[in-house]
Structures are given as structure tokens and as C-alpha cells.
PDB file of C-alpha atoms and ligand atoms in Angstrom:
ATOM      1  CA  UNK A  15     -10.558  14.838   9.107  1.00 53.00           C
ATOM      2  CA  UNK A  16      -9.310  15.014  12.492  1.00 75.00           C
ATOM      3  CA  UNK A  17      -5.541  14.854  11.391  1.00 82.00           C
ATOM      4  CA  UNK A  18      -5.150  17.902  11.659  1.00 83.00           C
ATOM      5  CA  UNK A  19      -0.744  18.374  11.508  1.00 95.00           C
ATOM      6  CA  UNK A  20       0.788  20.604   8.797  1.00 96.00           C
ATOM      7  CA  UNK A  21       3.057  17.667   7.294  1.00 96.00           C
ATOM      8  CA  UNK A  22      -0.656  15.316   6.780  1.00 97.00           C
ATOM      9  CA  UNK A  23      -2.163  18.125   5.133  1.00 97.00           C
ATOM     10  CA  UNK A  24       0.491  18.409   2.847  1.00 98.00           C
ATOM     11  CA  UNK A  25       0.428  14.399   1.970  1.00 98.00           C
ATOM     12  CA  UNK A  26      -3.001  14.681   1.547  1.00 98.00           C
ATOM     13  CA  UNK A  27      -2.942  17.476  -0.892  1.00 98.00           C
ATOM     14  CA  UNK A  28      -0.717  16.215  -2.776  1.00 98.00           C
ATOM     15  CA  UNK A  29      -2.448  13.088  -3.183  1.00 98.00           C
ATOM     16  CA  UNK A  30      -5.273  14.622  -4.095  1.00 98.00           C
ATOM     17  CA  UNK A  31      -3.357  16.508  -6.861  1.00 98.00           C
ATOM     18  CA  UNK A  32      -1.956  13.900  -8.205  1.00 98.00           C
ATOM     19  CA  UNK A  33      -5.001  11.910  -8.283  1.00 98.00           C
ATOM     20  CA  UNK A  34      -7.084  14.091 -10.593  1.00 97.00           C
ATOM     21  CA  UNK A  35      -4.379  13.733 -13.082  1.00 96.00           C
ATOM     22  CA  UNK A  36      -4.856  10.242 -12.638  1.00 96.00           C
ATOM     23  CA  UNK A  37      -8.479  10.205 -12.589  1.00 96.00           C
ATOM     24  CA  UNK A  38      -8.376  11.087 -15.842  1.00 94.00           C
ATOM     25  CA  UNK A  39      -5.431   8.724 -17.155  1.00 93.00           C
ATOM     26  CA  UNK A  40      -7.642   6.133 -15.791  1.00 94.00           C
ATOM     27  CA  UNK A  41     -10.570   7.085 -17.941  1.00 91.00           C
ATOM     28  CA  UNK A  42      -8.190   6.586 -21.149  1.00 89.00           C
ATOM     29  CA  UNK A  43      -7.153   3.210 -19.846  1.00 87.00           C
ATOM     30  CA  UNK A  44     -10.975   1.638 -21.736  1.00 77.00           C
ATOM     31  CA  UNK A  45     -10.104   2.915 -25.100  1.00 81.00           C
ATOM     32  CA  UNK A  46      -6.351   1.580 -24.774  1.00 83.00           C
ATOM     33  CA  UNK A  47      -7.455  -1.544 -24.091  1.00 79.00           C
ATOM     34  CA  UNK A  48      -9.054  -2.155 -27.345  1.00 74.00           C
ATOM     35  CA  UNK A  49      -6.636  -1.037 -29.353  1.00 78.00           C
ATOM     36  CA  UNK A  50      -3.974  -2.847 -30.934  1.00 77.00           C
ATOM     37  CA  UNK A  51      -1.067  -1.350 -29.226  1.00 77.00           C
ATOM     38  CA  UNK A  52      -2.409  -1.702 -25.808  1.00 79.00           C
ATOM     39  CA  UNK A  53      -2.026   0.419 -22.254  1.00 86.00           C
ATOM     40  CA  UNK A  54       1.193  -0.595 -21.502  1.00 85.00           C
ATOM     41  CA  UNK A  55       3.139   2.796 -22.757  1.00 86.00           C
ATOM     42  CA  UNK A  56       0.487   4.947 -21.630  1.00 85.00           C
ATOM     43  CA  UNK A  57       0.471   3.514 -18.264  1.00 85.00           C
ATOM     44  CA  UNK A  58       4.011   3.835 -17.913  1.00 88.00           C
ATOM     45  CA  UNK A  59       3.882   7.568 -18.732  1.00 89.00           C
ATOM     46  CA  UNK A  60       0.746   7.913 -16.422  1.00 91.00           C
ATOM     47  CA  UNK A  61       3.028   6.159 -13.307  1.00 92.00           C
ATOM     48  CA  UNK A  62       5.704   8.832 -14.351  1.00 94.00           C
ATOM     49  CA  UNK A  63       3.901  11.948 -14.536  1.00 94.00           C
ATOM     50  CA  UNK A  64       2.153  10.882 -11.197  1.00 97.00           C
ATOM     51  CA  UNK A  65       5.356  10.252  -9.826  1.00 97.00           C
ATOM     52  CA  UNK A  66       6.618  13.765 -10.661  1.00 97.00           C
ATOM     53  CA  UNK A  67       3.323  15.726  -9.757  1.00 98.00           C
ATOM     54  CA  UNK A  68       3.850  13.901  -5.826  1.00 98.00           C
ATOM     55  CA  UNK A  69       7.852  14.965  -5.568  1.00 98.00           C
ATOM     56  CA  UNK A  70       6.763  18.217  -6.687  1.00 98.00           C
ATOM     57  CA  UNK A  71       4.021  19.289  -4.731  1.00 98.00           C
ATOM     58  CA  UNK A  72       6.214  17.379  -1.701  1.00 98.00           C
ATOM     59  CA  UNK A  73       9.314  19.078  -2.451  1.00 98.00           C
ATOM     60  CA  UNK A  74       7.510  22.589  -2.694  1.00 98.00           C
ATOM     61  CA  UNK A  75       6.412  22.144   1.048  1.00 98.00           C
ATOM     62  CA  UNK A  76       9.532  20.610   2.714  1.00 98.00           C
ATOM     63  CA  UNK A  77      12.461  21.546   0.230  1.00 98.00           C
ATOM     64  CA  UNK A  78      14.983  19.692   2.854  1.00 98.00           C
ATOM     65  CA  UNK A  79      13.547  16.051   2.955  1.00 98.00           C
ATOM     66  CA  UNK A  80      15.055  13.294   0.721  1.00 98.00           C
ATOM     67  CA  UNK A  81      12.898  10.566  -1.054  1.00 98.00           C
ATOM     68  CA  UNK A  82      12.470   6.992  -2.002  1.00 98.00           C
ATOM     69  CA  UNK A  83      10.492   6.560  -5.519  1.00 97.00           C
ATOM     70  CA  UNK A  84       9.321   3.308  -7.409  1.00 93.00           C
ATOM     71  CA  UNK A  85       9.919   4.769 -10.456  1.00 91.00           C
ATOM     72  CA  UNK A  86      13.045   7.328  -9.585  1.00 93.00           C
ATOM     73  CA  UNK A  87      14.891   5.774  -7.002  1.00 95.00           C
ATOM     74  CA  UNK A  88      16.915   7.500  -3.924  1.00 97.00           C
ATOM     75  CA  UNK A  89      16.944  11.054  -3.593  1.00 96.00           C
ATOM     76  CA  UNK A  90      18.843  12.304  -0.784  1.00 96.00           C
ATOM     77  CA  UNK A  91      17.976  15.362   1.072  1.00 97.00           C
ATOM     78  CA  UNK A  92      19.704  18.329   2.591  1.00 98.00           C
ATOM     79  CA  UNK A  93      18.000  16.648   5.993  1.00 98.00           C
ATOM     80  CA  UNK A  94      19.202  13.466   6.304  1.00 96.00           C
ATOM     81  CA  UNK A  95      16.539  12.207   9.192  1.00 98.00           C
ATOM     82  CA  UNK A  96      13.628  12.604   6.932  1.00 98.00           C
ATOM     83  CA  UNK A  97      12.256  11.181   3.864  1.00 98.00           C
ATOM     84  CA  UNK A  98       9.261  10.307   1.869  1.00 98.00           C
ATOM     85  CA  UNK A  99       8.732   6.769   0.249  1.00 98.00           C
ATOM     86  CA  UNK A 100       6.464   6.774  -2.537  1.00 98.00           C
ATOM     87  CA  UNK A 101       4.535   4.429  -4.593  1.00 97.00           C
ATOM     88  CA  UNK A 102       2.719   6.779  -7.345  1.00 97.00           C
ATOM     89  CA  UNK A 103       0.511   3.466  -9.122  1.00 97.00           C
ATOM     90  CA  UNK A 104       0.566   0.479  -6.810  1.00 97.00           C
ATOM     91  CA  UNK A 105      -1.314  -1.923  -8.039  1.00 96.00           C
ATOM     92  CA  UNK A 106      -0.145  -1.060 -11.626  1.00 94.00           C
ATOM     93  CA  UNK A 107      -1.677  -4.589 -13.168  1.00 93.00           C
ATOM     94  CA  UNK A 108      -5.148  -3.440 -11.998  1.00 95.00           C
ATOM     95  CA  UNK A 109      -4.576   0.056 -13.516  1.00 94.00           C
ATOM     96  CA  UNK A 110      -3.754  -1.248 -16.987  1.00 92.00           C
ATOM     97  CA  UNK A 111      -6.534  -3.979 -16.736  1.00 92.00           C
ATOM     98  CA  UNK A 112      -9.305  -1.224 -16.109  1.00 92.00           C
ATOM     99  CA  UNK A 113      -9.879  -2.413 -12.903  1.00 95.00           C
ATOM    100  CA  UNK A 114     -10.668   0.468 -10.483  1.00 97.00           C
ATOM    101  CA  UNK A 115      -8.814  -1.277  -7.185  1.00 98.00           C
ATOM    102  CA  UNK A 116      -5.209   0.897  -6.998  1.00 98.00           C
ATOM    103  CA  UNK A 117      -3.360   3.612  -5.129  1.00 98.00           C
ATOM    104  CA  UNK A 118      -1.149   6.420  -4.505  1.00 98.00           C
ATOM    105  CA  UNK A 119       0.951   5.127  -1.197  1.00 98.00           C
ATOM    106  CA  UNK A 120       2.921   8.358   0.651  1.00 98.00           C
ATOM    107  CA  UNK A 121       4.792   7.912   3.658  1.00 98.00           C
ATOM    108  CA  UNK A 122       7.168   9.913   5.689  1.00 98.00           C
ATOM    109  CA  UNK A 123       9.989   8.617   7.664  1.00 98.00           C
ATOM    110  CA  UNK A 124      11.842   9.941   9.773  1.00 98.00           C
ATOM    111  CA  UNK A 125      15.232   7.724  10.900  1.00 97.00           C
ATOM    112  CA  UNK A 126      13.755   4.507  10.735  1.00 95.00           C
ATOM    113  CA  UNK A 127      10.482   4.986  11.707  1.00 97.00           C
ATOM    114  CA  UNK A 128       7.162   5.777   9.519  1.00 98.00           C
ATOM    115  CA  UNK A 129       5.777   8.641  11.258  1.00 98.00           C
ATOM    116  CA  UNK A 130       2.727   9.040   8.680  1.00 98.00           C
ATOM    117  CA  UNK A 131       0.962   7.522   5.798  1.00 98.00           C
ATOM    118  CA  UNK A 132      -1.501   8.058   3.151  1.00 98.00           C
ATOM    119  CA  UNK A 133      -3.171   5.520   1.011  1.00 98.00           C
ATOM    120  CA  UNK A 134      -5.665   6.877  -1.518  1.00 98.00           C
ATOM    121  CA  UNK A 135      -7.402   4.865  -4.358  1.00 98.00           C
ATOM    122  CA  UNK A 136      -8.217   7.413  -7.000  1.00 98.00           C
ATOM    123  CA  UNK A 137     -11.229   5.215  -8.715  1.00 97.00           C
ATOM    124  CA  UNK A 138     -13.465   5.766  -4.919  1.00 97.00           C
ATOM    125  CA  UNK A 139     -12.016   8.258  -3.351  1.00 98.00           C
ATOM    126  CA  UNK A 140     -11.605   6.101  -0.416  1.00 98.00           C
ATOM    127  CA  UNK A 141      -8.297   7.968   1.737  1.00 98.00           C
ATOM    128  CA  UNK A 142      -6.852   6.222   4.384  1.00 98.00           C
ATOM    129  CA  UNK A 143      -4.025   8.591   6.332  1.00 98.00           C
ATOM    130  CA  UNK A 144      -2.334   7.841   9.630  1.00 98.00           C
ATOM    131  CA  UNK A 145      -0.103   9.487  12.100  1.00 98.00           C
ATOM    132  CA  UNK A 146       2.219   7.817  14.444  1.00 97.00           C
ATOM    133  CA  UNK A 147       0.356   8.198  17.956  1.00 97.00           C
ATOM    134  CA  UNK A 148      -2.779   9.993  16.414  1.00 97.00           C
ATOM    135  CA  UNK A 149      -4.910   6.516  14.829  1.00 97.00           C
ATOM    136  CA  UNK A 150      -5.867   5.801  11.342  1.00 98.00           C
ATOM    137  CA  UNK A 151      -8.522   7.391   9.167  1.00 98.00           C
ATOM    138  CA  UNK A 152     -10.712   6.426   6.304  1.00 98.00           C
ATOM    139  CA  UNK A 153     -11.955   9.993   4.859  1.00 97.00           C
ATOM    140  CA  UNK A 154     -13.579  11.480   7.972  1.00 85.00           C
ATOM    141  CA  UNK A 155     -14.122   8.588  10.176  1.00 96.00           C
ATOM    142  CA  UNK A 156     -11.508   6.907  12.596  1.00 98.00           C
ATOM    143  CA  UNK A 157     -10.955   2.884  11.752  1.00 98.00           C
ATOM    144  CA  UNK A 158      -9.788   0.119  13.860  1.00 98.00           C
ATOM    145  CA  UNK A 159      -8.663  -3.347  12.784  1.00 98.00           C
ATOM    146  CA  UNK A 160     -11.111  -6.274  13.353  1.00 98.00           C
ATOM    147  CA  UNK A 161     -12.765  -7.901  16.712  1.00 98.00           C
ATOM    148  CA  UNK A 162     -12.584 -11.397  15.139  1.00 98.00           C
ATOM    149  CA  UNK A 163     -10.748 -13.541  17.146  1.00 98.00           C
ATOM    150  CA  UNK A 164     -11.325 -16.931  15.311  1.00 98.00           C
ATOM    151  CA  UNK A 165      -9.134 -18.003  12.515  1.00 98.00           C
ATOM    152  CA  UNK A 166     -11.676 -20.006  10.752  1.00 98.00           C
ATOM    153  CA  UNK A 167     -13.908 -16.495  10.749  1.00 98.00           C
ATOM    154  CA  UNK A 168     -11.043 -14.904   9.283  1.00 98.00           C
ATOM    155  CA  UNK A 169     -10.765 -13.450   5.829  1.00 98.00           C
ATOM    156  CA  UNK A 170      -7.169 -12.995   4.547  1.00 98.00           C
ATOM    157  CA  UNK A 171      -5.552 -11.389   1.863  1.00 98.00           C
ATOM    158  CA  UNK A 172      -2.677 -12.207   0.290  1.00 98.00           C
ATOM    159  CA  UNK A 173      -0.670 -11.161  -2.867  1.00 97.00           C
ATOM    160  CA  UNK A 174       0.148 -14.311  -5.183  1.00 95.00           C
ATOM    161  CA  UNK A 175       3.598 -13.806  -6.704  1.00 90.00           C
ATOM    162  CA  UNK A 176       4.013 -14.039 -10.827  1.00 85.00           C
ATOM    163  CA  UNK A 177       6.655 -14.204 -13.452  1.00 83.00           C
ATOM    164  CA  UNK A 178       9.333 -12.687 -12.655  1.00 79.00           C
ATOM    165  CA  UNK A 179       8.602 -11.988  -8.999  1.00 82.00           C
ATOM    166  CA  UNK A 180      10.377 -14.422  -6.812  1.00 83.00           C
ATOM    167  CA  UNK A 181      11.864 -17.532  -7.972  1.00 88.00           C
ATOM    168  CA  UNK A 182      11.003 -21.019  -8.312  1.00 88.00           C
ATOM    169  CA  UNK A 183      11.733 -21.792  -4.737  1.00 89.00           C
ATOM    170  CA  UNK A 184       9.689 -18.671  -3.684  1.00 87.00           C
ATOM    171  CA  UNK A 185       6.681 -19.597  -5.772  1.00 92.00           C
ATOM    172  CA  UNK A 186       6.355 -23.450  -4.050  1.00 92.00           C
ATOM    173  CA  UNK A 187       6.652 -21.861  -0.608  1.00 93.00           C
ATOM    174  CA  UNK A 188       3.618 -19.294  -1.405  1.00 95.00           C
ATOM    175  CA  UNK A 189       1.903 -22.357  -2.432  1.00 96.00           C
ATOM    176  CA  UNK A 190       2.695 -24.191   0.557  1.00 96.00           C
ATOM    177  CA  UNK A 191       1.044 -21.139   2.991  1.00 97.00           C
ATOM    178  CA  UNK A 192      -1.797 -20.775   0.496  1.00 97.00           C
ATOM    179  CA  UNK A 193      -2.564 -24.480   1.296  1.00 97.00           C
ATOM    180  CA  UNK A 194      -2.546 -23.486   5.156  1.00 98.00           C
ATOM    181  CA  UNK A 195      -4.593 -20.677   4.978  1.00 98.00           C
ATOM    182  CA  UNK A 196      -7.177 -21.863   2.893  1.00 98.00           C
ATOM    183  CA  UNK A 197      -7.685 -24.916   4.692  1.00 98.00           C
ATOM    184  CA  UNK A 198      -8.269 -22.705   8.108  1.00 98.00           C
ATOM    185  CA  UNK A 199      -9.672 -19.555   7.403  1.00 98.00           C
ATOM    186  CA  UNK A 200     -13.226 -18.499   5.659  1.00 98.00           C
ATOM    187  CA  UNK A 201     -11.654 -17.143   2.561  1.00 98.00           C
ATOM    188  CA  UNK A 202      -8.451 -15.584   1.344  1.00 98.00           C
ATOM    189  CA  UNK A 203      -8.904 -12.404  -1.247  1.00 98.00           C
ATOM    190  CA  UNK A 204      -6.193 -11.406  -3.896  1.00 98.00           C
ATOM    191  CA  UNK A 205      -6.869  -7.661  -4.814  1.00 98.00           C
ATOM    192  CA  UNK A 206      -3.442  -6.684  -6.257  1.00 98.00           C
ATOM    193  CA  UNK A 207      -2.672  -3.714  -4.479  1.00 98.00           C
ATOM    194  CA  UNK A 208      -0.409  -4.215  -1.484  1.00 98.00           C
ATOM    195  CA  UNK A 209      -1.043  -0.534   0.110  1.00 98.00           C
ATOM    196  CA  UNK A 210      -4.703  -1.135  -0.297  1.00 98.00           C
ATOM    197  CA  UNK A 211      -4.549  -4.791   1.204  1.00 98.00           C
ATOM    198  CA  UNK A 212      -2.859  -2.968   4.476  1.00 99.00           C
ATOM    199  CA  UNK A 213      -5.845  -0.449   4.199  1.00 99.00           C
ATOM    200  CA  UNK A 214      -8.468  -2.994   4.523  1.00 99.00           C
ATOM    201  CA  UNK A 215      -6.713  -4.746   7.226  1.00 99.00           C
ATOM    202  CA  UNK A 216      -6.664  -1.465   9.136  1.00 99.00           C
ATOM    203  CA  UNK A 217     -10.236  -0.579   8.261  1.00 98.00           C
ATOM    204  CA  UNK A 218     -11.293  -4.030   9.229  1.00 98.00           C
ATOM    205  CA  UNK A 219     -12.411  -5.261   5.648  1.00 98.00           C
ATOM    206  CA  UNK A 220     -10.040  -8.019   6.251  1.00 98.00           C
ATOM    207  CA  UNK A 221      -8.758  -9.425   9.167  1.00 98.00           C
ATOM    208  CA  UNK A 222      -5.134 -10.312   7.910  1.00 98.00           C
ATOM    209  CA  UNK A 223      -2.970  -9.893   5.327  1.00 98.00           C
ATOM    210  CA  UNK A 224       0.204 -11.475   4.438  1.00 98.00           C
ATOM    211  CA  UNK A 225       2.665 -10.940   1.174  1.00 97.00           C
ATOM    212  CA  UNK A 226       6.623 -11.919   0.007  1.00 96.00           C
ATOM    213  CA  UNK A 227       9.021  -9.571  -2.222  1.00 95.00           C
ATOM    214  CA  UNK A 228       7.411  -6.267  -1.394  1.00 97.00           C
ATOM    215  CA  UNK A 229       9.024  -3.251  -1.799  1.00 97.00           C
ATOM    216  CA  UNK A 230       9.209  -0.504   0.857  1.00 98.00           C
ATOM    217  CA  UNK A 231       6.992   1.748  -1.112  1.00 98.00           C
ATOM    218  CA  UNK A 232       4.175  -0.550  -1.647  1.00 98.00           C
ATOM    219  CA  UNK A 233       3.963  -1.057   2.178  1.00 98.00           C
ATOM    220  CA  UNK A 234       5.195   1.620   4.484  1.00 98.00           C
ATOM    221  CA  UNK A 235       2.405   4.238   4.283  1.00 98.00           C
ATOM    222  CA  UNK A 236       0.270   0.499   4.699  1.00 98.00           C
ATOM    223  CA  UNK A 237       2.461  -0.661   7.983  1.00 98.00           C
ATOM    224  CA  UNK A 238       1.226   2.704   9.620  1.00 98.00           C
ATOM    225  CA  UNK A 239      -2.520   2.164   9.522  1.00 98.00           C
ATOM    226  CA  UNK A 240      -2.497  -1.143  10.562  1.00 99.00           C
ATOM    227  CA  UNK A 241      -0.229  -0.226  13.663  1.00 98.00           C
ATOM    228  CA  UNK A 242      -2.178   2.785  14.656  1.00 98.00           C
ATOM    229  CA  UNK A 243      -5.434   1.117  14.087  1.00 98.00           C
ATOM    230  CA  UNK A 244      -4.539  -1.391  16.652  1.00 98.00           C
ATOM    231  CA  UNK A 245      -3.337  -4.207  14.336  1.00 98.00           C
ATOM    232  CA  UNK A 246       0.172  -5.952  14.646  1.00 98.00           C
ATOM    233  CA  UNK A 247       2.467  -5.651  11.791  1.00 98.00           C
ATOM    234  CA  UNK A 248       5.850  -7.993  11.613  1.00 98.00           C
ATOM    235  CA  UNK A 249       8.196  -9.695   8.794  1.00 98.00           C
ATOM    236  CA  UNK A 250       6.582 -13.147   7.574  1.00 97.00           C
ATOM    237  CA  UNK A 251       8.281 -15.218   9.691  1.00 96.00           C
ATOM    238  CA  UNK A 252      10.108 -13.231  12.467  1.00 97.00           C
ATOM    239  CA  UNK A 253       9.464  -9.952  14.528  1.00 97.00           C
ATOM    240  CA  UNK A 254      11.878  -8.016  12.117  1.00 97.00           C
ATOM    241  CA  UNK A 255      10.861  -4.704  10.197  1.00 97.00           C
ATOM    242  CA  UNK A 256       8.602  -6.158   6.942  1.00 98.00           C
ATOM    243  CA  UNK A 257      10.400  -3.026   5.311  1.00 98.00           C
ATOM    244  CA  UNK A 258      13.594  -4.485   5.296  1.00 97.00           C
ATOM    245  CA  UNK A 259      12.957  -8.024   4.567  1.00 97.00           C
ATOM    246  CA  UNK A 260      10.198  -7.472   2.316  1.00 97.00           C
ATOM    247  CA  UNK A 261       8.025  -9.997   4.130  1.00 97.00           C
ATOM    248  CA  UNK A 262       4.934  -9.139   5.835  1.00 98.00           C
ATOM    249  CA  UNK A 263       2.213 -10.556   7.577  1.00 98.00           C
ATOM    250  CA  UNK A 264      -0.473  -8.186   9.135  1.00 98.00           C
ATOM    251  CA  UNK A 265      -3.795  -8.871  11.385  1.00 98.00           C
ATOM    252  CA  UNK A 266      -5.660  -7.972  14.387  1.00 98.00           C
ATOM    253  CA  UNK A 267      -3.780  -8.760  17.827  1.00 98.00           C
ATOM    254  CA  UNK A 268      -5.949 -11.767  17.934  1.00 98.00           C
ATOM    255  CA  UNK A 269      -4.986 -13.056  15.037  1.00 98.00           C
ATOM    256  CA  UNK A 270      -1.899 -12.300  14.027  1.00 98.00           C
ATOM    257  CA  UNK A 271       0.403 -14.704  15.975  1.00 98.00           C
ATOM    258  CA  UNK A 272      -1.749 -17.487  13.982  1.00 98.00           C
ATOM    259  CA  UNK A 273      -1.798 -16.445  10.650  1.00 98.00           C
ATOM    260  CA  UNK A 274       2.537 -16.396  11.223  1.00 98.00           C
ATOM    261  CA  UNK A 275       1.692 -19.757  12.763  1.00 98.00           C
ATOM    262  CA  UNK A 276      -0.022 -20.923   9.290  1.00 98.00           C
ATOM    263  CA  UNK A 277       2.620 -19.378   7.182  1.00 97.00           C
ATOM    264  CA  UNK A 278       5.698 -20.069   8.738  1.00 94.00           C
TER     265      UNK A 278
HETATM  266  C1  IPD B  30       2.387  -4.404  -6.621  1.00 58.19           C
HETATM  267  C2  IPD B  30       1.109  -4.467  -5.812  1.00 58.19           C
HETATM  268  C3  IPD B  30       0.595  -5.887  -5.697  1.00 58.19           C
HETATM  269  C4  IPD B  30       1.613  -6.830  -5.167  1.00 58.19           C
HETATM  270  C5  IPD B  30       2.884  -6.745  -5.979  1.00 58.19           C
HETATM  271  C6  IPD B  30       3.403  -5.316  -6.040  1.00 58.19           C
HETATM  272  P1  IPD B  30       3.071  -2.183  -8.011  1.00 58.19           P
HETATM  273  O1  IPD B  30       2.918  -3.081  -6.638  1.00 58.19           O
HETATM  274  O2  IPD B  30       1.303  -3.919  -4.517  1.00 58.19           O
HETATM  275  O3  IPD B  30      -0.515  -5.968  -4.815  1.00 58.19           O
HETATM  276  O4  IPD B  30       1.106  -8.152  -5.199  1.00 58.19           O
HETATM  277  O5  IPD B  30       3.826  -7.587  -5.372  1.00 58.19           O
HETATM  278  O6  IPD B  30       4.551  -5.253  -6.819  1.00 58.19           O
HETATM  279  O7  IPD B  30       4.177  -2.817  -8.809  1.00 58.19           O
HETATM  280  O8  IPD B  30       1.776  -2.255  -8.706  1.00 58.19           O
HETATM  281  O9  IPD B  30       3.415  -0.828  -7.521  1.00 58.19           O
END
């Protein structure tokens, strides 16, 4: 890995902790399925325990730094200038569907900025880390967004809102950009995993990606790679922080201004 920093190496360990514990959660996840009661309990204690393992293991190598959890909410440090946001499952549909396509998401921020970011799917050991002003990495290798510079090349990804995730209003306005894109691009994807969707886009795998009602957790470790793999990251429809609004659209330089252009 060519990261090399202290605080990186600690992310990644304790990613990689975490993720044999839920290596094997995701092994159960089959036999659940079958049965009569379903994942949905087990899951939830799986996103917990996860959850736990990450502060831990965080909190052991920088006692001082708050956080920002999907499951546990705000927890304010003894530093006030640093933090980690975490997302311990995201992609938690795929997880309790079997469907080997979700993440641990760690980033640290310090003020407002992300200054680093890991993204690891468990199910292929696929890692994706990032440092502000030291590129993006997949494993060993160093990625870079996309070359393609034509929209109708372009695959984008997307994440399609469902009950209880936006409202009425918010639903017809996805449906109105899905119409756009489709009708310009050469295919949009719909993996269900937000922090992996921002991987791709750094590693190339897709050329954009856009999303409404995130949370901060399932993109900031995300918003890193793409920026230090050369991509642009913005809100949906202005140049504001995505983190804030929860609105994000994400390509290659090339493409970017024109996939807000299709969405706006
Ligand atoms: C979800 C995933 C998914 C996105 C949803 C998120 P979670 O996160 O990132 O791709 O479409 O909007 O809520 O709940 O599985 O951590």
C-alpha cells in the first residue's frame, strides 16, 4: 500500500478487524434467509457489534477524537477539530438479501474537511483508502477516475430512493433525472451501496454517480476517493458540500458538469 501515515494504518486495521467479524455474520445471513423469522434481527445485531468493534479499535488509537455513527449517533471528543464518521453496514439491504455488494465506510475529518477515507467490502476484499493530497488506492494499486469524455459512453450509477426514503415529491423528481440519464448515457447501474458507488467512480468502474437523501456516513470516506482520484464531487444541483445537503453527483472532470446538466 503506498499510504503509508500512522492515522491510515489505523483505519485500515480496524476495518479489517471488523470485517472478519463480519465475514462471518455474512456467512449466517443463507441460513436466516430460509427460516421463518428471517435476517432482519440478526442483521441488526451484526450492524451493532460492527459498529462497536470500529469505535473501539478507533478509540484505542486516538482516545481524543469525537465520532459520527449510523447506528450511535454524535460522540464528541476531548479534540474538537477531529472526528471519525462511520458507516459500519452500508448497503444494509444487500447484506440481509445475501448479496455480497456492501461496506464498512471510515472517514476522518478534521474541521470540515475529510482528510482520509476507507471503503472496504468485506465479501471481496476489495479496499479502497484515500488521503487528502496523497491519491486513492484500491488494495495495492493507485486508481484514477475515468478518461471517457462522452456522455452517451458513460455508465452511471445511481441509488433509487424507496419507502420511506424521501417523499412523494422526492420520488417524481428521481424519476424525472432517471428519464434524463437513461435517455443519454449507455447504462445506469443501481448497486445499493452508496460508499461503494463512490468507489467505483474513483476506480473508474463507472464514470458517474449521482444519489438524494444520503447521509454523511454513507458518503464521506466515498467524496475522498473520487476527489483524490481526479474526479469532481459537488451537491446535486449546486457547488455546495454533498455532506451537508445530502445531494451528490460525482464523475470524471469531463463529465461531471453534464451529468448536473441532466439532473438538474
Ligand atoms: C444505504 C446505501 C444505499 C443507498 C441508501 C443508503 P445503509 O445506506 O448507501 O446505496 O441507496 O440511500 O441509505 O442504510 O445501507 O447504510
Amino acid at each position: 500500500m503506498a499510504l503509508r501515515s500512522a492515522t491510515i494504518n489505523v483505519m485500515i486495521a480496524a476495518a479489517e478487524k471488523a470485517a472478519r467479524g463480519l465475514k462471518r455474520d455474512f456467512g449466517e445471513i443463507e441460513h436466516l434467509q430460509v427460516s421463518r423469522k428471517g435476517p432482519g434481527d440478526f442483521v441488526s445485531a451484526a450492524d451493532v457489534k460492527t459498529e462497536k468493534t470500529l469505535v473501539a479499535e478507533l478509540s484505542k488509537a486516538r482516545p481524543t477524537f469525537g465520532f459520527l455513527l449510523e447506528e450511535g449517533g454524535t460522540k464528541a471528543g476531548s479534540d474538537a477539530d477531529h472526528r471519525w464518521i462511520i458507516d459500519p453496514i452500508d448497503g444494509t439491504t444487500n447484506f440481509l438479501h445475501g448479496i455480497p455488494h456492501f461496506a464498512i465506510s471510515i472517514a476522518l475529518q478534521h474541521r470540515d474537511a475529510i482528510i482520509a477515507g476507507v471503503v472496504l467490502n468485506p465479501a471481496t476484499d476489495e479496499l479502497y483508502a484515500a488521503e487528502k493530497g496523497q491519491g486513492a488506492y484500491l488494495n495495492n494499486r493507485r486508481i484514477r477516475v475515468s478518461a471517457r469524455t462522452r456522455m452517451d459512453d458513460a455508465v452511471i450509477g445511481t441509488g433509487i430512493p424507496h419507502k420511506g426514503r424521501l417523499d412523494a415529491d422526492g420520488h417524481k423528481q428521481f424519476l424525472g433525472q432517471l428519464e434524463k440519464v437513461m435517455a443519454a448515457t449507455a447504462g445506469i447501474r443501481r448497486a445499493g451501496t452508496a460508499s461503494l458507488d463512490l468507489a467505483y467512480v474513483a476506480s473508474g468502474r463507472l464514470d458517474g454517480f449521482w444519489e438524494l437523501g444520503l447521509q454523511p456516513w454513507d458518503m464521506a470516506a466515498g467524496v475522498l476517493l473520487v476527489r483524490e482520484a481526479g474526479g469532481f464531487v459537488t451537491d446535486a444541483a449546486t457547488d455546495g458540500d454533498p455532506l451537508t445537503t445530502g445531494n451528490i453527483a460525482a464523475a470524471n472532470p469531463d463529465l461531471h458538469a453534464g451529468l448536473k446538466g441532466l439532473i438538474a
